[in-house]
Coordinates of C-alpha atoms in Angstrom, one line a residue:
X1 CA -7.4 19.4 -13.9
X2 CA -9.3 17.4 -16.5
X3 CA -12.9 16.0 -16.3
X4 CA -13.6 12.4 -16.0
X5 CA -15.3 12.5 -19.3
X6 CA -12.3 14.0 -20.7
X7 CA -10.0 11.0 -20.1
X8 CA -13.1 8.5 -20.8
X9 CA -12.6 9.7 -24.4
X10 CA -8.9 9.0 -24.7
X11 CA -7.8 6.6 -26.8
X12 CA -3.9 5.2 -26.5
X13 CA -4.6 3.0 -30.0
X14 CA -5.6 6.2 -32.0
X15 CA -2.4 8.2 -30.2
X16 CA 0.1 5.8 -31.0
X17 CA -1.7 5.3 -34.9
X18 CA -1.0 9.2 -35.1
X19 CA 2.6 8.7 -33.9
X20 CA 3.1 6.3 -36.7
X21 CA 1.6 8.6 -39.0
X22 CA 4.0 11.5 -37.8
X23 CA 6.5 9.4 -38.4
X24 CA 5.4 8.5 -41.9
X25 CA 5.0 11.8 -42.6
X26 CA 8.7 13.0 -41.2
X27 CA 10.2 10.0 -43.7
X28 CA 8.8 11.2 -46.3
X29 CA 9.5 14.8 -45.6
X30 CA 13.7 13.5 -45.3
X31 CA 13.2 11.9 -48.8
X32 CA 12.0 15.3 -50.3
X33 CA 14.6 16.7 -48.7
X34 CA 16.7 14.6 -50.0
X35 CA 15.6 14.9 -53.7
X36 CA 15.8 19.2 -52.9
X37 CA 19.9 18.4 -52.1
X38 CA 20.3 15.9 -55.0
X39 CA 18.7 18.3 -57.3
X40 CA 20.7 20.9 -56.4
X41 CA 24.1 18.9 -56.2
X42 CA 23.3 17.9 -59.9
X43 CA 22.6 21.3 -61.3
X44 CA 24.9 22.3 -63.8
X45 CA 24.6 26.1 -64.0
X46 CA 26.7 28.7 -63.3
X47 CA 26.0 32.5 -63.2
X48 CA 24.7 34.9 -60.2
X49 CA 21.6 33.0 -60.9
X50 CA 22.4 30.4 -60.2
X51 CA 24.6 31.2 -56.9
X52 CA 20.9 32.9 -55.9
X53 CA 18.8 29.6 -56.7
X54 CA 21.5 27.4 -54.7
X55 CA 21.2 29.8 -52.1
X56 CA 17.8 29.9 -51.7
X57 CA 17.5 26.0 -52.3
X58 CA 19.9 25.2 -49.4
X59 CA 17.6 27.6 -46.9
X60 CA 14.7 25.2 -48.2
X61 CA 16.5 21.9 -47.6
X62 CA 17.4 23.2 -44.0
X63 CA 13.8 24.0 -43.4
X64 CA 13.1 20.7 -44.3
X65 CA 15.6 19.1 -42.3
X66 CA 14.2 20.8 -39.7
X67 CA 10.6 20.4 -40.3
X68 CA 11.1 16.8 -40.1
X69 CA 13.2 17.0 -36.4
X70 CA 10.1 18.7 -35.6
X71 CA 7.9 16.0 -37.0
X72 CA 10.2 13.2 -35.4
X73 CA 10.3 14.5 -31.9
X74 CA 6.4 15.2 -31.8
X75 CA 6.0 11.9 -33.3
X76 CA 8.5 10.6 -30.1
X77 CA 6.3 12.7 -27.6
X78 CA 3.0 11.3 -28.8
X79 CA 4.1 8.2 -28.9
X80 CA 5.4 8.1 -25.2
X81 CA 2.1 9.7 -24.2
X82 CA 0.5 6.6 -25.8
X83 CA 2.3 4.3 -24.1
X84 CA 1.1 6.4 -20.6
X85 CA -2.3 6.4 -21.7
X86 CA -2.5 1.7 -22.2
X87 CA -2.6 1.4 -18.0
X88 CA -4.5 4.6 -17.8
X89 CA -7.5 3.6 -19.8
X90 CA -7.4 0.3 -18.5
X91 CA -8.1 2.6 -15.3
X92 CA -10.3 4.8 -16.4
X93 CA -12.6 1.3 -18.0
X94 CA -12.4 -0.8 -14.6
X95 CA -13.5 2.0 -12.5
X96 CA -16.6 2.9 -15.3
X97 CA -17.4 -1.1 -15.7
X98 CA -17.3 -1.3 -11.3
X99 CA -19.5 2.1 -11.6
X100 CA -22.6 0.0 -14.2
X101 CA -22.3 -3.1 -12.5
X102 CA -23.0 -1.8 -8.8
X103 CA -25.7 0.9 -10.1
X104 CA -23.3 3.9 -9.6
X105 CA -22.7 7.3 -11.0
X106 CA -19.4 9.2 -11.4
X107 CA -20.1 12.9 -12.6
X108 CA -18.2 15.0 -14.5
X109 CA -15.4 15.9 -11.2
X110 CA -15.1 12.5 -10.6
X111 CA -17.4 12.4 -7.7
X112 CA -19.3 9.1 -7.2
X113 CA -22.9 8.6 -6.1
X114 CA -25.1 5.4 -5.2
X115 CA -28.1 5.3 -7.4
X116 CA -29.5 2.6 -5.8
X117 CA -31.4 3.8 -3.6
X118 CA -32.9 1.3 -1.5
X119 CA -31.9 -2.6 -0.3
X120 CA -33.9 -5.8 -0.5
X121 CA -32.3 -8.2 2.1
X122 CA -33.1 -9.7 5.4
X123 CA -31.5 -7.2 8.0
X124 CA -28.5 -8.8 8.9
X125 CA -27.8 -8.8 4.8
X126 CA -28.9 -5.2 5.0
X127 CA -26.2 -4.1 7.3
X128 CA -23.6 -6.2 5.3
X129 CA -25.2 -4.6 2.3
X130 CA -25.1 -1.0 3.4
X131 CA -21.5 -1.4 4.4
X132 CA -20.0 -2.7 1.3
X133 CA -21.9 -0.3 -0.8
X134 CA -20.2 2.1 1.0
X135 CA -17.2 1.1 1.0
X136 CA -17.6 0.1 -2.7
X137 CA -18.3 3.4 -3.6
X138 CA -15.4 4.8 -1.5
X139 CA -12.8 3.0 -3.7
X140 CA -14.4 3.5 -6.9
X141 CA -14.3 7.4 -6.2
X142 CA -10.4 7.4 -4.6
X143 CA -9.7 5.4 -8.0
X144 CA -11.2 7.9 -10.4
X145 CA -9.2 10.5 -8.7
X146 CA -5.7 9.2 -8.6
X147 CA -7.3 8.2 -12.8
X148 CA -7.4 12.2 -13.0
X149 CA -4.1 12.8 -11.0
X150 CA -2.0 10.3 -13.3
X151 CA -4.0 11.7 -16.4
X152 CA -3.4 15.4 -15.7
X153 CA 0.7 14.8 -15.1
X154 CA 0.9 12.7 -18.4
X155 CA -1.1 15.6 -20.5
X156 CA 0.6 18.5 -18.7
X157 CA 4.2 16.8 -19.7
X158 CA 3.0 16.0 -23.0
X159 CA 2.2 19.3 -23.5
X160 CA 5.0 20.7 -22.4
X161 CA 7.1 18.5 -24.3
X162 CA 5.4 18.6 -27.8
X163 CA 5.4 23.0 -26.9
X164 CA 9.3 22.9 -26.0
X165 CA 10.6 26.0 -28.2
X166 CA 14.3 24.5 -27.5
X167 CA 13.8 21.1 -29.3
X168 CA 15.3 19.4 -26.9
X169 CA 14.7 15.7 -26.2
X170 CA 12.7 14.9 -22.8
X171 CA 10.5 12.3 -22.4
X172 CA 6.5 13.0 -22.8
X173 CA 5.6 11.2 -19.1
X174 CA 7.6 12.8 -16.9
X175 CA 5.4 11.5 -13.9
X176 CA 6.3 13.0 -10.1
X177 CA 7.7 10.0 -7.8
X178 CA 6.9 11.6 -4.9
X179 CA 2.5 11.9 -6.0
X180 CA 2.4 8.2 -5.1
X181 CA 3.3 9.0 -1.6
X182 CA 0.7 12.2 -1.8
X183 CA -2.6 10.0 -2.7
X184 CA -3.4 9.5 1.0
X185 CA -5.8 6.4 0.7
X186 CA -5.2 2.7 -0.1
X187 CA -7.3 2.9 -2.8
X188 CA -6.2 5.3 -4.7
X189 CA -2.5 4.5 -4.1
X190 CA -2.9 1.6 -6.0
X191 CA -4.8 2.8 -8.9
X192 CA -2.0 4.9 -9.6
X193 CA 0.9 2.4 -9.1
X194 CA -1.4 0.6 -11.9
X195 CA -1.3 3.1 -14.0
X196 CA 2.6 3.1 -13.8
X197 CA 4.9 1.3 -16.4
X198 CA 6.9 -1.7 -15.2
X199 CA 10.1 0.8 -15.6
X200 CA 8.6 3.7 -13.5
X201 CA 7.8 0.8 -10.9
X202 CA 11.3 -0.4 -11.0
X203 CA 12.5 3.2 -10.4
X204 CA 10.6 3.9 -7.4
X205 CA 11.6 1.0 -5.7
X206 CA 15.0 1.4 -6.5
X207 CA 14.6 5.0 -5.7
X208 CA 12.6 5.2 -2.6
X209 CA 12.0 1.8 -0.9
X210 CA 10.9 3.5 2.1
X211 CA 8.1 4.9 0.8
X212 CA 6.5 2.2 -1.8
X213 CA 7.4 -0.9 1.1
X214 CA 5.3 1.3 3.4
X215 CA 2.8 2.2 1.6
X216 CA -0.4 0.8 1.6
X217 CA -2.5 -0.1 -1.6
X218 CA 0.3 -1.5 -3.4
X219 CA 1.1 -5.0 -3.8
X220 CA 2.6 -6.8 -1.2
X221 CA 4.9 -8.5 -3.5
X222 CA 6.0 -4.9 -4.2
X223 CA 6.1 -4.4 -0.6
X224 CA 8.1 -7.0 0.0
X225 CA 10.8 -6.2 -2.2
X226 CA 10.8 -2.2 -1.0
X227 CA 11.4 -3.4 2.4
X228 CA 13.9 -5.7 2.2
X229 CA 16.5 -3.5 -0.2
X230 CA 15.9 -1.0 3.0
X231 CA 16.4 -3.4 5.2
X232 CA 19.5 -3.8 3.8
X233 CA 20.4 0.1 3.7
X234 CA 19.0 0.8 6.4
X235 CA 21.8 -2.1 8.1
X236 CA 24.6 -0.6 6.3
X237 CA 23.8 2.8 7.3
X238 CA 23.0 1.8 10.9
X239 CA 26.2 -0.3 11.0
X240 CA 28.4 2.8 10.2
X241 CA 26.3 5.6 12.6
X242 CA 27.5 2.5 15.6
X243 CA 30.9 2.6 14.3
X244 CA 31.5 6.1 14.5
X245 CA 29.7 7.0 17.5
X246 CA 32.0 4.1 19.0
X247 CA 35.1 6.2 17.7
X248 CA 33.9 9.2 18.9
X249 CA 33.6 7.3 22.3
X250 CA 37.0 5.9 22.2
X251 CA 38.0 9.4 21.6
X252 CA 36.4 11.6 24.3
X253 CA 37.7 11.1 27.4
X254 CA 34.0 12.4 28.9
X255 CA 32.4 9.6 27.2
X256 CA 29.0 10.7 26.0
X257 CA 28.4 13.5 28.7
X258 CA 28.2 16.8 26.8
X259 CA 27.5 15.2 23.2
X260 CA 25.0 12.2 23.9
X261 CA 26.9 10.1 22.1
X262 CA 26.6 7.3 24.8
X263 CA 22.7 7.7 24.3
X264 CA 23.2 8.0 20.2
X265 CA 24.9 4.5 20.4
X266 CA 22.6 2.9 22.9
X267 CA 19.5 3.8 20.3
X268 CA 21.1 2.9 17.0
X269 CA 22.4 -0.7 19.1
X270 CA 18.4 -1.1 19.7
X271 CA 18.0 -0.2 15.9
X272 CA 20.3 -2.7 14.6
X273 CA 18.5 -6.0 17.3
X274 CA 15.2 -4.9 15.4
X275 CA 16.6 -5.1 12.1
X276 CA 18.3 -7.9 12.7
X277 CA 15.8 -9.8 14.2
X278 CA 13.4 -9.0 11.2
X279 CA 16.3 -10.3 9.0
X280 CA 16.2 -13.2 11.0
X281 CA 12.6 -14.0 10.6
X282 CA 12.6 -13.6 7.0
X283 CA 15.2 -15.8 6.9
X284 CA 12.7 -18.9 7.9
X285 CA 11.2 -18.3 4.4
X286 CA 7.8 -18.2 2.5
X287 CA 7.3 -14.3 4.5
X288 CA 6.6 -11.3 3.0
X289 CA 8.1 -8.2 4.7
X290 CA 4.9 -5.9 4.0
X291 CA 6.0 -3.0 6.7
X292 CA 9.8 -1.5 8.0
X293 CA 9.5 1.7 9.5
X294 CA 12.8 2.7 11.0
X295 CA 12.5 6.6 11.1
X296 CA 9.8 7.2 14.2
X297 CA 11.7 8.7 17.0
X298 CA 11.5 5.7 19.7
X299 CA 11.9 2.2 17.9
X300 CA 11.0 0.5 14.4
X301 CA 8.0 -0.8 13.5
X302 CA 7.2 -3.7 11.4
X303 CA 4.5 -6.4 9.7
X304 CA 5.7 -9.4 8.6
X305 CA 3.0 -12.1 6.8
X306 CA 3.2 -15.8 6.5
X307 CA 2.5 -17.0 3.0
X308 CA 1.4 -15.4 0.1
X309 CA -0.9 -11.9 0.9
X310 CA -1.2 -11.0 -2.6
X311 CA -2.9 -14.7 -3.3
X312 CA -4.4 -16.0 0.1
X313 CA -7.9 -16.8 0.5
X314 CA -8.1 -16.4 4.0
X315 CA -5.9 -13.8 5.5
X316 CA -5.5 -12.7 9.3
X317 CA -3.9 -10.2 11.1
X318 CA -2.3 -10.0 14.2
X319 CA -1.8 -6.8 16.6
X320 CA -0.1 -7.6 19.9
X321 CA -0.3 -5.8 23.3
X322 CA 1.4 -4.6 25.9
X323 CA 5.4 -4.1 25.7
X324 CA 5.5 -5.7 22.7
X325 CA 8.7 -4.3 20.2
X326 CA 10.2 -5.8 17.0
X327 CA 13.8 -7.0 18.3
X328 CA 12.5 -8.9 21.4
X329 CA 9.0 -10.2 19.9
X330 CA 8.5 -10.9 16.5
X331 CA 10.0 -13.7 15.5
X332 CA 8.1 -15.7 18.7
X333 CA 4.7 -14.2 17.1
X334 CA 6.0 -14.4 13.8
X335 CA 6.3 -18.3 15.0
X336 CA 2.5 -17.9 16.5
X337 CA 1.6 -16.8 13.2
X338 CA 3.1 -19.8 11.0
X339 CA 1.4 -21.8 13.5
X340 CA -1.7 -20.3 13.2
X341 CA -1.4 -20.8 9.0
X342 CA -0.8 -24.6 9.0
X343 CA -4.1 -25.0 11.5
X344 CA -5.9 -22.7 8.9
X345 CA -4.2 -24.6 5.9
X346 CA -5.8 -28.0 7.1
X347 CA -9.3 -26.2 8.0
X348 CA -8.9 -25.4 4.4
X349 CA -10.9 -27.0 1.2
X350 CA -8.3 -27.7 -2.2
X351 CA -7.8 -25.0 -3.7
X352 CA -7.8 -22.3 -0.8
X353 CA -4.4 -21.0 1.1
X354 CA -3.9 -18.7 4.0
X355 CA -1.9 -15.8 5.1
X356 CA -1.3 -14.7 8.6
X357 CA 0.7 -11.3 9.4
X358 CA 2.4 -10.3 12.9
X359 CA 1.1 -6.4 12.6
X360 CA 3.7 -4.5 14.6
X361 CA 3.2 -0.9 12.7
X362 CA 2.2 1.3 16.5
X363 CA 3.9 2.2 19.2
X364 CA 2.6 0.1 21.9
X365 CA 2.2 0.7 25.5
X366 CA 5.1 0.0 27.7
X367 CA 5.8 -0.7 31.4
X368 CA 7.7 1.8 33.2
X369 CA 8.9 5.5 32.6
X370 CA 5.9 5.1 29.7
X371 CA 3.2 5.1 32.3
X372 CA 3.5 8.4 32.3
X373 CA 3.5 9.7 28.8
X374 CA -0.3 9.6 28.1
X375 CA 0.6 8.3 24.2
X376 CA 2.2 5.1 25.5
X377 CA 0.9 4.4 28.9
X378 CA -1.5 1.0 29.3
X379 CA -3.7 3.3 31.6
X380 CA -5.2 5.3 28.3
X381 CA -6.5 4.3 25.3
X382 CA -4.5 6.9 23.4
X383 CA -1.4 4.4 22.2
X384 CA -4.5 2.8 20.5
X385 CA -6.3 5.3 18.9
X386 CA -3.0 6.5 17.5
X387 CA -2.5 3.4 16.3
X388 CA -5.7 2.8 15.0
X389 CA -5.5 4.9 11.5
X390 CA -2.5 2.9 10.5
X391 CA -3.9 0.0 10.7
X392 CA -7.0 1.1 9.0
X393 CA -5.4 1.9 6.2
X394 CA -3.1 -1.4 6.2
X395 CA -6.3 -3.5 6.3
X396 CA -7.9 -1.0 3.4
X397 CA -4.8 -1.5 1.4
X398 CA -4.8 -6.0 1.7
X399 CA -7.9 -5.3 0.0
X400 CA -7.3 -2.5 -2.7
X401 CA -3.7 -4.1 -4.0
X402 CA -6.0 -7.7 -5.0
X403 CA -8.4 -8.0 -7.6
X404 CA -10.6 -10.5 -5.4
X405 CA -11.0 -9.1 -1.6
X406 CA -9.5 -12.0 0.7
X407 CA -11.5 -13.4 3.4
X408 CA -10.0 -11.1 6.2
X409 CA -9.8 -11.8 10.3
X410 CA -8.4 -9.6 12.8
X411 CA -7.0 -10.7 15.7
X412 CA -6.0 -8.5 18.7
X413 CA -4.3 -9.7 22.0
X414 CA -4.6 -8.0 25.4
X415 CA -3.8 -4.2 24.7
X416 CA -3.7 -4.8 20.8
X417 CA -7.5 -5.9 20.8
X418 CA -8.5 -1.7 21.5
X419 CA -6.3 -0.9 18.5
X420 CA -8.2 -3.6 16.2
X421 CA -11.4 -2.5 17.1
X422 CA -10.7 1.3 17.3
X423 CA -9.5 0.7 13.7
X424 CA -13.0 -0.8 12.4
X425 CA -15.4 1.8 13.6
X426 CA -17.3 3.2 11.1
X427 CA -18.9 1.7 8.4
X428 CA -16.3 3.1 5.6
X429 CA -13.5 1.7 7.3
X430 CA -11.4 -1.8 6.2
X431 CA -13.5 -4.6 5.1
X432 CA -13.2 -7.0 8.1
X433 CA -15.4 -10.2 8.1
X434 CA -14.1 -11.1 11.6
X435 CA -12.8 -10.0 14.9
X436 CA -11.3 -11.6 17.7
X437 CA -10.3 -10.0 20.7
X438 CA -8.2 -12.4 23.1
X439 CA -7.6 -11.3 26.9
X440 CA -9.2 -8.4 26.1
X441 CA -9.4 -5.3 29.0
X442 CA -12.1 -3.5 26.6
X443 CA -12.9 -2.6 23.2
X444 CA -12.9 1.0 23.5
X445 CA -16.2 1.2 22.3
X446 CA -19.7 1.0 24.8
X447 CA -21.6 -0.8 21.6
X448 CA -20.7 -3.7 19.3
X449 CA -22.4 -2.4 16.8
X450 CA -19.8 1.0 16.8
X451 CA -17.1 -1.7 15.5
X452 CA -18.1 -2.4 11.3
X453 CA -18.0 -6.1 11.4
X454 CA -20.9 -8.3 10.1
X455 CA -23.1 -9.4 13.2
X456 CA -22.6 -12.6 15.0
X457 CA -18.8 -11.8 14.1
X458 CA -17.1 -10.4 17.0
X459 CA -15.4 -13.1 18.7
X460 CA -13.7 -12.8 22.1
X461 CA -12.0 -15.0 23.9
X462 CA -11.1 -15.1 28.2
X463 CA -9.1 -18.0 29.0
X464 CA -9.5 -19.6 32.8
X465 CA -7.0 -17.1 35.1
X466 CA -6.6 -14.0 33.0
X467 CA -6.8 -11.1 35.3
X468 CA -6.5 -9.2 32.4
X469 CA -9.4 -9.9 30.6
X470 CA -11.7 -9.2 33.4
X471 CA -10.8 -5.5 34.0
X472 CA -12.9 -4.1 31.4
X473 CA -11.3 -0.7 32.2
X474 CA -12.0 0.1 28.1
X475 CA -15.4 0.3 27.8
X476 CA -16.3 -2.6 29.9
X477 CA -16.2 -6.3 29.9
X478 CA -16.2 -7.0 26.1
X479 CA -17.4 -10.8 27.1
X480 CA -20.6 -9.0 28.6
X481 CA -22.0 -7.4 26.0
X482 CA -25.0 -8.0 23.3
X483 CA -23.8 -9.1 20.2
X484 CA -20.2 -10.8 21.1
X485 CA -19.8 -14.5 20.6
X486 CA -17.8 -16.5 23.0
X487 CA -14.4 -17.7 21.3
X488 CA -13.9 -20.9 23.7
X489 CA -10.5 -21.5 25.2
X490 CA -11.2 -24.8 26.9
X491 CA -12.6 -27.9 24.7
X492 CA -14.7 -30.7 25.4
X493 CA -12.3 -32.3 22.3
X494 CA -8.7 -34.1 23.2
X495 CA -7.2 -30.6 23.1
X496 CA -5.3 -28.9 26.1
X497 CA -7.1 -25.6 27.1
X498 CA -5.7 -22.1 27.5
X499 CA -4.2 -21.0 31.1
X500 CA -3.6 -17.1 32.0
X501 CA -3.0 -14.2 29.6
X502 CA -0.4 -15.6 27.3
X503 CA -1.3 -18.9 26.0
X504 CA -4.2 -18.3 23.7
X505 CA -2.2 -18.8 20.5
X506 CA 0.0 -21.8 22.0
X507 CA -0.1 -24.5 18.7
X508 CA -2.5 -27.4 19.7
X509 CA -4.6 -26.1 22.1
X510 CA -8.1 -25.1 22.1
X511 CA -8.1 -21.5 21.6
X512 CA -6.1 -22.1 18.9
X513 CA -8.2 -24.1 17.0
X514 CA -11.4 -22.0 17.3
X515 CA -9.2 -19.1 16.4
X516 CA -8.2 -21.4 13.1
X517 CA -11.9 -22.0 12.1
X518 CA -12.7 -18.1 12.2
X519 CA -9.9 -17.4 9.7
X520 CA -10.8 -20.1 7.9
X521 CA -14.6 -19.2 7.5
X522 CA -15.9 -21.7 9.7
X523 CA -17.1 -20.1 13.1
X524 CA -19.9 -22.0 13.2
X525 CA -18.2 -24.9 14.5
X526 CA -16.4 -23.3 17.0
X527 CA -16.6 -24.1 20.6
X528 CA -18.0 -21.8 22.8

């Protein structure tokens, strides 16, 4: 692989100036070719002589001819790798310039170290500091590698092409769709969809929607348009699976016993209610479909944001609890969730928007036969801590796909509130300014200061007759301990309060507007 002071040296406006000159040079080589054919096509000798000296002059010309192929194609293969090289440098010049403004070092293996060694601030500002530093220094380092990734695929297909024996026309960047998928952070991920062309872009998610709507670090306009093509196959094919299983019903006069085809259509019936109550959702407008997972084995998984994640401000996540799924819930939190927006919108200065997303992207805890699978019961934290990493790296990615961070609030009800926090403990982990746990049975963490979220930031919230969020069974009472800030759900303002474990996003009520004022940056002026 190359060295990251290798590719700082590169320079696509020198390349492409030597692919112009190649080019020069091939034109001029034709014209003396050219002049060698005229001149012998205008000879007027005859003799074995002169057989020998057209003979020999022909051999010439055709070394000519091919001497300026040779020329033309290198020419083409520079060129291309010039063309590779504009997004790459751009790269390689961010990540340097982030590296000297933030008093950081990236060696020679792309490895990147903090050279400021100690902090000046307050302690509260010391924490904050400390954690953005590190995470700072974590995306500047995941960027630099997938720079050296993209750099050693364009010059080990340049070289390859300029080296070809066969002459044969390839193109110089033959780039591997499938090393976007392979990057394995947020980060880097979307350095190397920016170091893409806008044709290579269009491939892959014409190509494989699955994989660029899903993954995170790219934009979620980009997202958006990944998911909904597979929605759309992902219906057709679906649609087609129910109609021959149906068939093969019709046909067997055992019905599904011995081939499961009974069960086969009763899952892919389930399948198609999800997908088309995603459809549905979208079809309210101004959402982005940023998540569709259809291939886990027991049901799909979605995320679906109101307003504009790529440009809001203020941006907030949503993880639901307990027997939550996509075809009988999202579109009523989806509705939560617009709700939520417009009370954000008019907490909201000119000039500053907001973005709330239903996250539905883990298998959550169910009722029933599920209480005893230890991955999906509600008596273990496990459906959580699974969960957990994906939504890590879907918070991570909000942040890497934007030039400017966005303001970003997580919000977790009942069950889901043990998958937000499990998802912001330890200090590298997304960039979360806020954290609000609603009817919360635990955090599954014994200290707030486990979860990385500023302090004074954790908010949770325990409306009047929630059994729920009394239990405490995960980790204890998360209303009882050091550090937490009461998120009131009854006001002494005209606004009704919450009741029981379900109402603490109902438009209009208390809990609702506290909730507002933390996404919009205003906790201060919540009620306690």
């Amino acid at each position: 692989m190359l060295a990251w002071n290798d590719i700082q040296s590169w320079n696509a406006s020198r390349l492409a100036a030597l692919a112009d000159r190649l080019a020069g040079s091939a034109g001029e080589l034709q014209q003396q070719a050219q002049a060698l054919r005229d001149a012998v096509d205008q000879l007027e000798w005859n003799g074995e002589a002169a057989d020998a000296a057209r003979t020999a002059l022909g051999a010439l010309h055709e070394d000519y001819q091919d001497r300026t192929e040779e020329l033309c194609r290198v020419g083409r293969c520079v060129a291309g790798m010039a063309d590779s090289m504009y997004p790459l440098s751009a790269l390689v010049r961010e990540c340097d310039d982030a590296a000297k403004t933030n008093t950081m070092e990236v060696d020679a293996a792309g490895h990147v170290a903090d050279a400021l060694i100690a902090y000046t601030a307050a302690s509260g500002d010391v924490w904050d500091l400390a954690r953005e530093r590190t995470r700072l220094r974590r995306e500047i380092e995941e960027r630099v590698r997938a720079a050296l990734i993209r750099a050693t695929e364009i010059d080990d297909d340049a070289a390859a092409a300029i080296a070809r024996s066969d002459r044969s026309e390839i193109p110089a960047d033959q780039y591997r769709p499938d090393a976007v998928s392979e990057l394995g952070t947020a980060p880097a991920a979307a350095a190397y969809w920016a170091t893409l062309t806008p044709s290579q872009r269009t491939t892959l998610i014409l190509e494989q929607p699955g994989t660029i709507g899903n993954l995170d670090g790219i934009p979620a306009d980009v997202r958006d348009a990944a998911n909904r093509r597979m929605l759309m196959l992902e219906g057709t094919r679906l649609r087609g699976v129910a109609a021959d299983l149906r068939a093969q019903l019709d046909d067997n006069m055992f019905g599904g016993m011995f081939d499961n085809a009974d069960a086969g259509l009763a899952e892919t019936t389930e399948r198609l209610a999800a997908l088309d109550a995603i459809a549905e959702t979208l079809g309210r407008g101004n959402r982005q479909l940023l998540v569709l997972d259809n291939k886990g084995a027991d049901e799909t998984l979605a995320a679906i944001a109101v307003g504009n994640v790529n440009t809001a401000t203020h941006v907030a996540v949503f993880v639901p609890g307990l027997d939550s799924d996509v075809a009988g819930d999202i579109g009523r939190y989806d509705g939560d969730m617009e709700d939520l927006e417009a009370a954000v919108q008019q907490a909201l200065p000119s000039g500053e928007s907001a973005a709330c997303v239903t996250w539905m992207n883990y298998r959550a805890p169910t009722l029933g036969w599920s209480l005893l699978d230890p991955r999906s019961t509600v008596l273990s934290p496990m459906a959580a801590a699974l969960g957990a990493p994906r939504l890590t790296g879907f918070l991570d990615g909000l942040d890497a796909s934007r030039s400017q961070d966005p303001h970003l609030s997580l919000l977790g009800h009942s069950y889901g509130s043990i998958t937000a926090a499990l998802a912001t403990k330890g200090i590298d982990t997304a960039g979360v300014d806020e954290l609000v746990a609603l009817g919360s049975p635990g955090l599954g963490v014994d200290r707030i200061d486990a979860i990385s979220v500023p302090p004074q930031h954790v908010f949770v919230g325990e409306a009047a007759g929630d059994v729920i969020a009394d239990l405490g069974v995960f980790g204890g009472d998360p209303s009882e301990k050091p550090g937490v800030v009461s998120l009131g759900t009854d006001s002494p303002v005209d606004l009704p309060p919450s009741r029981g474990h379900s109402e603490y996003l109902t438009d209009g009520t208390a809990t609702q507007r506290n909730v507002a004022l933390v996404v919009a940056g205003r906790s201060a002026e919540i009620t306690n």
